[in-house]
Amino acid sequence: MTSLLQRVKSKMSIFAHRKARGILDGEYGSVFRGRSLDFDDLRAYVPGDEVRDIDWKASARHGSPLIKRYVAVRRQTLMLVADTGRNMAAESRDGETKKDIAVMALGVMGYLAHRHGDVVGLVCGDAHGCRTLPAKAGEAHLELLLQEVDSRTSLDSGASRVEEQLQHVARTVKGRKLLFVVTDEIAAEPGLEQLLRRLRAQHEILWLTIRDAELSGATPSGDAFSVADSAPLLSRIAESPAVAAAYATATAERDTGRHAMLRRVGISEGHVANSHDVMTELFALLERHRRAG
């Protein structure tokens, strides 16, 4: 069996020299910096305590000010949230299979977590259900997660619906985690925005969108088809100026809506069309998240 993690590590070594990789490590580490605290208990307020640490409800019940005490959390948990529906078996904008790009992105983020001593888990699936692999440490476990995504994503998979995976996270994942969501160009929906707002209140979230194939003005081959419903992609339709213009307008509106939705709920989004650009885009995504926080 080919080691997917080894491919990831090779890509990282080619990406840049040691100093640049160190900066990428630092950007990952900054996600939790200053936020790596869990609630421990309450104690009486003493002069000099931060007013923002007062638990006002508990203080009202107790009759005097009480301060929340926290303990440092040394090991963080990265949860990879991956769409493994059949949309991810299609080609990306640059012609590479979206699944291969996803595996590379998930592997890079997972390996950064491993280098920081964090544990990594996985939630993946399609519209028909989810599969969860609990967070553990080690390269062997990370390889298992990548193989799971790779093997579960095919044209025989169910329809893509990342909302199913996000709802599963909302129901089952306890505590505060870093969620790294990888999917393709989905549309914004009120229900999805509400779900993301709920998740964002509990977790740090990074979102990577893999670009769909560009169809307007394209000339598909005779056997080209949509993975969503197996409908053929007819060249005479794809080449129609009117259809191309309508398609471009619809995709632009979809993308604008998704960008606005993620911005409203405070989630940083990155975009990638091939595995070669994964490292650069993840660096930019982590940097945007740090600046937004």
mmCIF file of C-alpha atoms in Angstrom:
data_model
loop_
_atom_site.group_PDB
_atom_site.id
_atom_site.type_symbol
_atom_site.label_atom_id
_atom_site.label_comp_id
_atom_site.label_asym_id
_atom_site.label_seq_id
_atom_site.Cartn_x
_atom_site.Cartn_y
_atom_site.Cartn_z
ATOM 1 C CA MET A 1 0.000 0.000 0.000
ATOM 2 C CA THR A 2 1.348 3.388 -1.016
ATOM 3 C CA SER A 3 1.946 5.669 1.964
ATOM 4 C CA LEU A 4 -0.189 8.774 1.524
ATOM 5 C CA LEU A 5 1.540 10.463 4.445
ATOM 6 C CA GLN A 6 4.905 9.956 2.779
ATOM 7 C CA ARG A 7 3.597 11.802 -0.271
ATOM 8 C CA VAL A 8 2.495 14.637 1.999
ATOM 9 C CA LYS A 9 5.882 14.829 3.702
ATOM 10 C CA SER A 10 7.640 14.798 0.339
ATOM 11 C CA LYS A 11 5.450 17.666 -0.868
ATOM 12 C CA MET A 12 6.227 19.600 2.303
ATOM 13 C CA SER A 13 9.951 19.094 1.861
ATOM 14 C CA ILE A 14 9.767 20.336 -1.720
ATOM 15 C CA PHE A 15 7.567 23.274 -0.796
ATOM 16 C CA ALA A 16 10.220 25.397 0.824
ATOM 17 C CA HIS A 17 13.378 25.489 2.870
ATOM 18 C CA ARG A 18 13.443 24.763 6.597
ATOM 19 C CA LYS A 19 12.846 28.366 7.637
ATOM 20 C CA ALA A 20 9.636 28.633 5.605
ATOM 21 C CA ARG A 21 8.352 25.323 6.970
ATOM 22 C CA GLY A 22 9.117 26.612 10.456
ATOM 23 C CA ILE A 23 6.958 29.665 9.788
ATOM 24 C CA LEU A 24 4.139 27.350 8.674
ATOM 25 C CA ASP A 25 4.538 25.414 11.934
ATOM 26 C CA GLY A 26 4.309 28.701 13.810
ATOM 27 C CA GLU A 27 1.121 29.707 12.007
ATOM 28 C CA TYR A 28 -0.484 26.411 12.996
ATOM 29 C CA GLY A 29 0.612 26.881 16.596
ATOM 30 C CA SER A 30 -0.925 30.361 16.681
ATOM 31 C CA VAL A 31 -4.440 28.968 16.175
ATOM 32 C CA PHE A 32 -4.686 28.046 19.854
ATOM 33 C CA ARG A 33 -2.239 30.545 21.291
ATOM 34 C CA GLY A 34 -3.863 32.455 24.149
ATOM 35 C CA ARG A 35 -6.989 30.284 23.916
ATOM 36 C CA SER A 36 -5.646 26.981 25.247
ATOM 37 C CA LEU A 37 -7.529 27.103 28.533
ATOM 38 C CA ASP A 38 -10.354 24.970 29.912
ATOM 39 C CA PHE A 39 -12.671 25.971 32.739
ATOM 40 C CA ASP A 40 -11.642 24.462 36.105
ATOM 41 C CA ASP A 41 -13.675 25.934 38.966
ATOM 42 C CA LEU A 42 -14.775 29.156 40.727
ATOM 43 C CA ARG A 43 -13.102 31.142 43.489
ATOM 44 C CA ALA A 44 -13.730 34.381 45.344
ATOM 45 C CA TYR A 45 -12.810 37.611 43.594
ATOM 46 C CA VAL A 46 -9.742 39.454 44.935
ATOM 47 C CA PRO A 47 -8.550 42.936 43.933
ATOM 48 C CA GLY A 48 -6.448 42.757 40.795
ATOM 49 C CA ASP A 49 -8.443 39.976 39.107
ATOM 50 C CA GLU A 50 -9.672 40.551 35.561
ATOM 51 C CA VAL A 51 -13.263 41.799 35.572
ATOM 52 C CA ARG A 52 -13.921 39.804 32.388
ATOM 53 C CA ASP A 53 -13.271 36.588 34.351
ATOM 54 C CA ILE A 54 -16.170 37.218 36.751
ATOM 55 C CA ASP A 55 -18.977 34.669 36.437
ATOM 56 C CA TRP A 56 -21.891 37.060 36.876
ATOM 57 C CA LYS A 57 -24.621 34.432 37.137
ATOM 58 C CA ALA A 58 -22.741 32.406 39.748
ATOM 59 C CA SER A 59 -21.871 35.630 41.601
ATOM 60 C CA ALA A 60 -25.542 36.609 41.769
ATOM 61 C CA ARG A 61 -26.476 33.245 43.226
ATOM 62 C CA HIS A 62 -23.564 33.282 45.685
ATOM 63 C CA GLY A 63 -24.052 36.867 46.810
ATOM 64 C CA SER A 64 -20.450 37.975 46.148
ATOM 65 C CA PRO A 65 -18.164 38.116 43.094
ATOM 66 C CA LEU A 66 -16.759 34.793 41.870
ATOM 67 C CA ILE A 67 -13.942 34.374 39.366
ATOM 68 C CA LYS A 68 -13.690 31.622 36.785
ATOM 69 C CA ARG A 69 -10.442 29.671 37.075
ATOM 70 C CA TYR A 70 -8.926 27.930 34.086
ATOM 71 C CA VAL A 71 -6.290 25.282 33.551
ATOM 72 C CA ALA A 72 -3.920 25.142 30.615
ATOM 73 C CA VAL A 73 -4.566 22.536 27.930
ATOM 74 C CA ARG A 74 -1.269 21.255 26.584
ATOM 75 C CA ARG A 75 -2.458 18.824 23.919
ATOM 76 C CA GLN A 76 -4.974 20.066 21.373
ATOM 77 C CA THR A 77 -7.281 18.077 19.134
ATOM 78 C CA LEU A 78 -7.513 18.599 15.393
ATOM 79 C CA MET A 79 -10.660 17.144 13.823
ATOM 80 C CA LEU A 80 -10.460 16.670 10.073
ATOM 81 C CA VAL A 81 -13.928 17.050 8.549
ATOM 82 C CA ALA A 82 -13.935 15.676 5.008
ATOM 83 C CA ASP A 83 -16.569 15.388 2.316
ATOM 84 C CA THR A 84 -16.106 11.902 0.806
ATOM 85 C CA GLY A 85 -19.211 12.041 -1.387
ATOM 86 C CA ARG A 86 -18.989 11.423 -5.121
ATOM 87 C CA ASN A 87 -18.556 15.132 -5.911
ATOM 88 C CA MET A 88 -15.040 14.790 -4.503
ATOM 89 C CA ALA A 89 -14.266 12.083 -7.085
ATOM 90 C CA ALA A 90 -14.731 14.630 -9.862
ATOM 91 C CA GLU A 91 -12.059 16.793 -11.436
ATOM 92 C CA SER A 92 -11.013 20.117 -9.970
ATOM 93 C CA ARG A 93 -10.560 23.342 -11.897
ATOM 94 C CA ASP A 94 -6.986 22.376 -12.814
ATOM 95 C CA GLY A 95 -7.905 18.842 -13.873
ATOM 96 C CA GLU A 96 -6.714 16.976 -10.788
ATOM 97 C CA THR A 97 -9.132 14.745 -8.892
ATOM 98 C CA LYS A 98 -10.567 16.694 -5.970
ATOM 99 C CA LYS A 99 -10.048 13.695 -3.696
ATOM 100 C CA ASP A 100 -6.291 13.811 -4.263
ATOM 101 C CA ILE A 101 -6.178 17.502 -3.389
ATOM 102 C CA ALA A 102 -8.252 16.864 -0.263
ATOM 103 C CA VAL A 103 -5.957 14.072 0.910
ATOM 104 C CA MET A 104 -2.937 16.331 0.451
ATOM 105 C CA ALA A 105 -4.543 19.209 2.393
ATOM 106 C CA LEU A 106 -5.767 16.944 5.193
ATOM 107 C CA GLY A 107 -2.351 15.320 5.368
ATOM 108 C CA VAL A 108 -0.476 18.612 5.626
ATOM 109 C CA MET A 109 -2.731 19.920 8.378
ATOM 110 C CA GLY A 110 -2.637 16.591 10.181
ATOM 111 C CA TYR A 111 1.138 16.424 9.991
ATOM 112 C CA LEU A 112 1.459 19.961 11.375
ATOM 113 C CA ALA A 113 -0.709 18.860 14.311
ATOM 114 C CA HIS A 114 1.459 15.767 14.781
ATOM 115 C CA ARG A 115 4.604 17.878 14.875
ATOM 116 C CA HIS A 116 3.027 19.978 17.634
ATOM 117 C CA GLY A 117 2.196 16.925 19.704
ATOM 118 C CA ASP A 118 -1.546 17.260 19.046
ATOM 119 C CA VAL A 119 -3.957 14.407 18.373
ATOM 120 C CA VAL A 120 -5.895 14.091 15.111
ATOM 121 C CA GLY A 121 -9.334 12.610 14.438
ATOM 122 C CA LEU A 122 -11.576 12.332 11.390
ATOM 123 C CA VAL A 123 -15.243 12.783 10.514
ATOM 124 C CA CYS A 124 -16.014 11.948 6.901
ATOM 125 C CA GLY A 125 -18.921 10.757 4.802
ATOM 126 C CA ASP A 126 -21.623 11.694 2.336
ATOM 127 C CA ALA A 127 -25.354 12.401 2.331
ATOM 128 C CA HIS A 128 -26.099 8.883 3.578
ATOM 129 C CA GLY A 129 -24.028 8.961 6.740
ATOM 130 C CA CYS A 130 -20.781 9.602 8.560
ATOM 131 C CA ARG A 131 -17.750 7.682 9.684
ATOM 132 C CA THR A 132 -15.764 8.820 12.725
ATOM 133 C CA LEU A 133 -12.230 7.827 13.658
ATOM 134 C CA PRO A 134 -11.298 9.060 17.157
ATOM 135 C CA ALA A 135 -8.417 11.434 17.712
ATOM 136 C CA LYS A 136 -5.081 9.765 18.398
ATOM 137 C CA ALA A 137 -1.397 10.600 18.051
ATOM 138 C CA GLY A 138 1.237 9.205 15.731
ATOM 139 C CA GLU A 139 2.072 8.962 12.053
ATOM 140 C CA ALA A 140 0.548 5.481 11.696
ATOM 141 C CA HIS A 141 -2.805 6.837 12.871
ATOM 142 C CA LEU A 142 -2.582 9.819 10.504
ATOM 143 C CA GLU A 143 -1.858 7.439 7.625
ATOM 144 C CA LEU A 144 -4.990 5.477 8.593
ATOM 145 C CA LEU A 145 -7.084 8.650 8.434
ATOM 146 C CA LEU A 146 -5.780 9.574 4.987
ATOM 147 C CA GLN A 147 -6.347 6.060 3.671
ATOM 148 C CA GLU A 148 -9.912 6.225 4.998
ATOM 149 C CA VAL A 149 -10.641 9.399 3.034
ATOM 150 C CA ASP A 150 -8.941 8.040 -0.072
ATOM 151 C CA SER A 151 -10.762 4.703 -0.047
ATOM 152 C CA ARG A 152 -14.223 6.078 0.770
ATOM 153 C CA THR A 153 -14.267 8.692 -2.022
ATOM 154 C CA SER A 154 -15.356 7.307 -5.393
ATOM 155 C CA LEU A 155 -17.988 7.674 -8.104
ATOM 156 C CA ASP A 156 -19.945 4.984 -6.251
ATOM 157 C CA SER A 157 -20.125 7.062 -3.059
ATOM 158 C CA GLY A 158 -23.328 8.766 -2.016
ATOM 159 C CA ALA A 159 -24.071 12.347 -2.942
ATOM 160 C CA SER A 160 -21.912 14.976 -1.302
ATOM 161 C CA ARG A 161 -23.502 16.849 1.596
ATOM 162 C CA VAL A 162 -20.969 18.232 4.061
ATOM 163 C CA GLU A 163 -23.829 19.452 6.261
ATOM 164 C CA GLU A 164 -24.254 15.821 7.359
ATOM 165 C CA GLN A 165 -20.685 15.693 8.634
ATOM 166 C CA LEU A 166 -21.006 19.085 10.351
ATOM 167 C CA GLN A 167 -24.248 18.054 12.054
ATOM 168 C CA HIS A 168 -22.525 14.885 13.238
ATOM 169 C CA VAL A 169 -19.738 16.998 14.744
ATOM 170 C CA ALA A 170 -22.291 19.233 16.471
ATOM 171 C CA ARG A 171 -24.008 16.194 17.994
ATOM 172 C CA THR A 172 -21.006 14.131 19.025
ATOM 173 C CA VAL A 173 -17.815 16.178 19.424
ATOM 174 C CA LYS A 174 -17.416 17.493 22.946
ATOM 175 C CA GLY A 175 -15.029 20.133 24.204
ATOM 176 C CA ARG A 176 -13.178 22.675 22.158
ATOM 177 C CA LYS A 177 -11.421 21.501 18.983
ATOM 178 C CA LEU A 178 -9.850 22.826 15.818
ATOM 179 C CA LEU A 179 -12.061 21.765 12.903
ATOM 180 C CA PHE A 180 -10.474 21.641 9.456
ATOM 181 C CA VAL A 181 -13.264 21.324 6.886
ATOM 182 C CA VAL A 182 -12.436 20.269 3.320
ATOM 183 C CA THR A 183 -15.145 20.229 0.672
ATOM 184 C CA ASP A 184 -15.873 21.691 -2.760
ATOM 185 C CA GLU A 185 -17.833 24.739 -3.885
ATOM 186 C CA ILE A 186 -21.022 24.397 -1.878
ATOM 187 C CA ALA A 187 -23.802 26.957 -1.779
ATOM 188 C CA ALA A 188 -24.793 28.996 1.275
ATOM 189 C CA GLU A 189 -28.053 28.031 2.972
ATOM 190 C CA PRO A 190 -29.798 29.483 6.054
ATOM 191 C CA GLY A 191 -29.711 26.121 7.834
ATOM 192 C CA LEU A 192 -26.014 25.697 7.124
ATOM 193 C CA GLU A 193 -25.227 29.184 8.399
ATOM 194 C CA GLN A 194 -27.098 28.505 11.625
ATOM 195 C CA LEU A 195 -25.198 25.235 12.074
ATOM 196 C CA LEU A 196 -21.842 26.907 11.442
ATOM 197 C CA ARG A 197 -22.647 29.682 13.888
ATOM 198 C CA ARG A 198 -23.349 27.041 16.540
ATOM 199 C CA LEU A 199 -20.112 25.194 15.784
ATOM 200 C CA ARG A 200 -18.057 28.398 15.688
ATOM 201 C CA ALA A 201 -19.223 29.272 19.204
ATOM 202 C CA GLN A 202 -17.507 26.112 20.451
ATOM 203 C CA HIS A 203 -14.616 25.446 18.084
ATOM 204 C CA GLU A 204 -11.915 27.077 16.009
ATOM 205 C CA ILE A 205 -12.782 26.398 12.341
ATOM 206 C CA LEU A 206 -10.695 26.532 9.185
ATOM 207 C CA TRP A 207 -12.424 25.953 5.834
ATOM 208 C CA LEU A 208 -10.758 24.864 2.585
ATOM 209 C CA THR A 209 -12.764 24.920 -0.644
ATOM 210 C CA ILE A 210 -11.545 22.834 -3.577
ATOM 211 C CA ARG A 211 -12.434 24.510 -6.850
ATOM 212 C CA ASP A 212 -14.871 22.757 -9.187
ATOM 213 C CA ALA A 213 -14.046 22.127 -12.831
ATOM 214 C CA GLU A 214 -14.644 25.138 -15.068
ATOM 215 C CA LEU A 215 -17.396 24.261 -17.564
ATOM 216 C CA SER A 216 -18.322 27.554 -19.224
ATOM 217 C CA GLY A 217 -16.716 27.687 -22.632
ATOM 218 C CA ALA A 218 -15.229 24.228 -22.150
ATOM 219 C CA THR A 219 -15.484 21.416 -24.672
ATOM 220 C CA PRO A 220 -16.051 18.176 -22.744
ATOM 221 C CA SER A 221 -14.961 14.891 -24.254
ATOM 222 C CA GLY A 222 -17.615 12.522 -25.551
ATOM 223 C CA ASP A 223 -17.722 10.507 -22.308
ATOM 224 C CA ALA A 224 -17.712 13.463 -19.896
ATOM 225 C CA PHE A 225 -20.545 13.433 -17.360
ATOM 226 C CA SER A 226 -21.695 15.018 -14.111
ATOM 227 C CA VAL A 227 -20.811 12.936 -11.062
ATOM 228 C CA ALA A 228 -23.875 14.310 -9.268
ATOM 229 C CA ASP A 229 -26.458 12.649 -11.530
ATOM 230 C CA SER A 230 -24.467 10.977 -14.363
ATOM 231 C CA ALA A 231 -25.935 13.417 -16.898
ATOM 232 C CA PRO A 232 -23.716 13.873 -19.977
ATOM 233 C CA LEU A 233 -21.940 17.200 -20.422
ATOM 234 C CA LEU A 234 -22.835 18.044 -24.022
ATOM 235 C CA SER A 235 -20.264 20.114 -25.870
ATOM 236 C CA ARG A 236 -22.852 22.077 -27.840
ATOM 237 C CA ILE A 237 -24.393 23.288 -24.543
ATOM 238 C CA ALA A 238 -21.057 24.047 -22.920
ATOM 239 C CA GLU A 239 -20.029 26.059 -25.955
ATOM 240 C CA SER A 240 -23.228 28.127 -26.073
ATOM 241 C CA PRO A 241 -22.420 31.760 -25.187
ATOM 242 C CA ALA A 242 -25.787 32.217 -23.488
ATOM 243 C CA VAL A 243 -25.420 29.072 -21.393
ATOM 244 C CA ALA A 244 -21.801 29.922 -20.571
ATOM 245 C CA ALA A 245 -22.826 33.395 -19.384
ATOM 246 C CA ALA A 246 -25.676 32.015 -17.266
ATOM 247 C CA TYR A 247 -23.367 29.391 -15.787
ATOM 248 C CA ALA A 248 -20.714 31.991 -14.935
ATOM 249 C CA THR A 249 -23.320 34.214 -13.257
ATOM 250 C CA ALA A 250 -24.732 31.335 -11.224
ATOM 251 C CA THR A 251 -21.330 30.137 -10.007
ATOM 252 C CA ALA A 252 -20.251 33.677 -9.118
ATOM 253 C CA GLU A 253 -23.434 34.202 -7.087
ATOM 254 C CA ARG A 254 -22.934 30.850 -5.343
ATOM 255 C CA ASP A 255 -19.339 31.665 -4.439
ATOM 256 C CA THR A 256 -20.206 35.182 -3.268
ATOM 257 C CA GLY A 257 -22.952 33.779 -1.072
ATOM 258 C CA ARG A 258 -20.627 31.211 0.502
ATOM 259 C CA HIS A 259 -17.882 33.781 1.130
ATOM 260 C CA ALA A 260 -20.396 36.113 2.803
ATOM 261 C CA MET A 261 -21.853 33.322 4.937
ATOM 262 C CA LEU A 262 -18.460 32.177 6.217
ATOM 263 C CA ARG A 263 -17.414 35.770 6.857
ATOM 264 C CA ARG A 264 -20.574 36.435 8.878
ATOM 265 C CA VAL A 265 -19.930 33.461 11.171
ATOM 266 C CA GLY A 266 -16.223 34.260 11.560
ATOM 267 C CA ILE A 267 -14.712 31.366 9.589
ATOM 268 C CA SER A 268 -11.596 31.875 7.458
ATOM 269 C CA GLU A 269 -11.805 30.252 4.018
ATOM 270 C CA GLY A 270 -9.095 29.172 1.608
ATOM 271 C CA HIS A 271 -9.369 28.015 -2.012
ATOM 272 C CA VAL A 272 -7.251 25.586 -3.976
ATOM 273 C CA ALA A 273 -7.475 23.971 -7.417
ATOM 274 C CA ASN A 274 -4.508 21.582 -7.310
ATOM 275 C CA SER A 275 -2.301 19.804 -4.778
ATOM 276 C CA HIS A 276 0.742 21.850 -5.778
ATOM 277 C CA ASP A 277 -0.842 24.986 -4.267
ATOM 278 C CA VAL A 278 -1.983 23.350 -1.023
ATOM 279 C CA MET A 279 1.022 24.399 1.065
ATOM 280 C CA THR A 280 0.893 28.035 -0.016
ATOM 281 C CA GLU A 281 -2.854 28.285 0.488
ATOM 282 C CA LEU A 282 -2.783 26.646 3.921
ATOM 283 C CA PHE A 283 -0.097 29.100 5.017
ATOM 284 C CA ALA A 284 -2.294 31.988 3.857
ATOM 285 C CA LEU A 285 -5.379 30.450 5.500
ATOM 286 C CA LEU A 286 -3.660 30.042 8.863
ATOM 287 C CA GLU A 287 -2.344 33.578 8.651
ATOM 288 C CA ARG A 288 -5.800 34.992 7.887
ATOM 289 C CA HIS A 289 -7.249 33.065 10.813
ATOM 290 C CA ARG A 290 -4.570 34.408 13.161
ATOM 291 C CA ARG A 291 -5.173 37.995 12.064
ATOM 292 C CA ALA A 292 -8.941 37.616 12.327
ATOM 293 C CA GLY A 293 -8.635 36.267 15.879
#
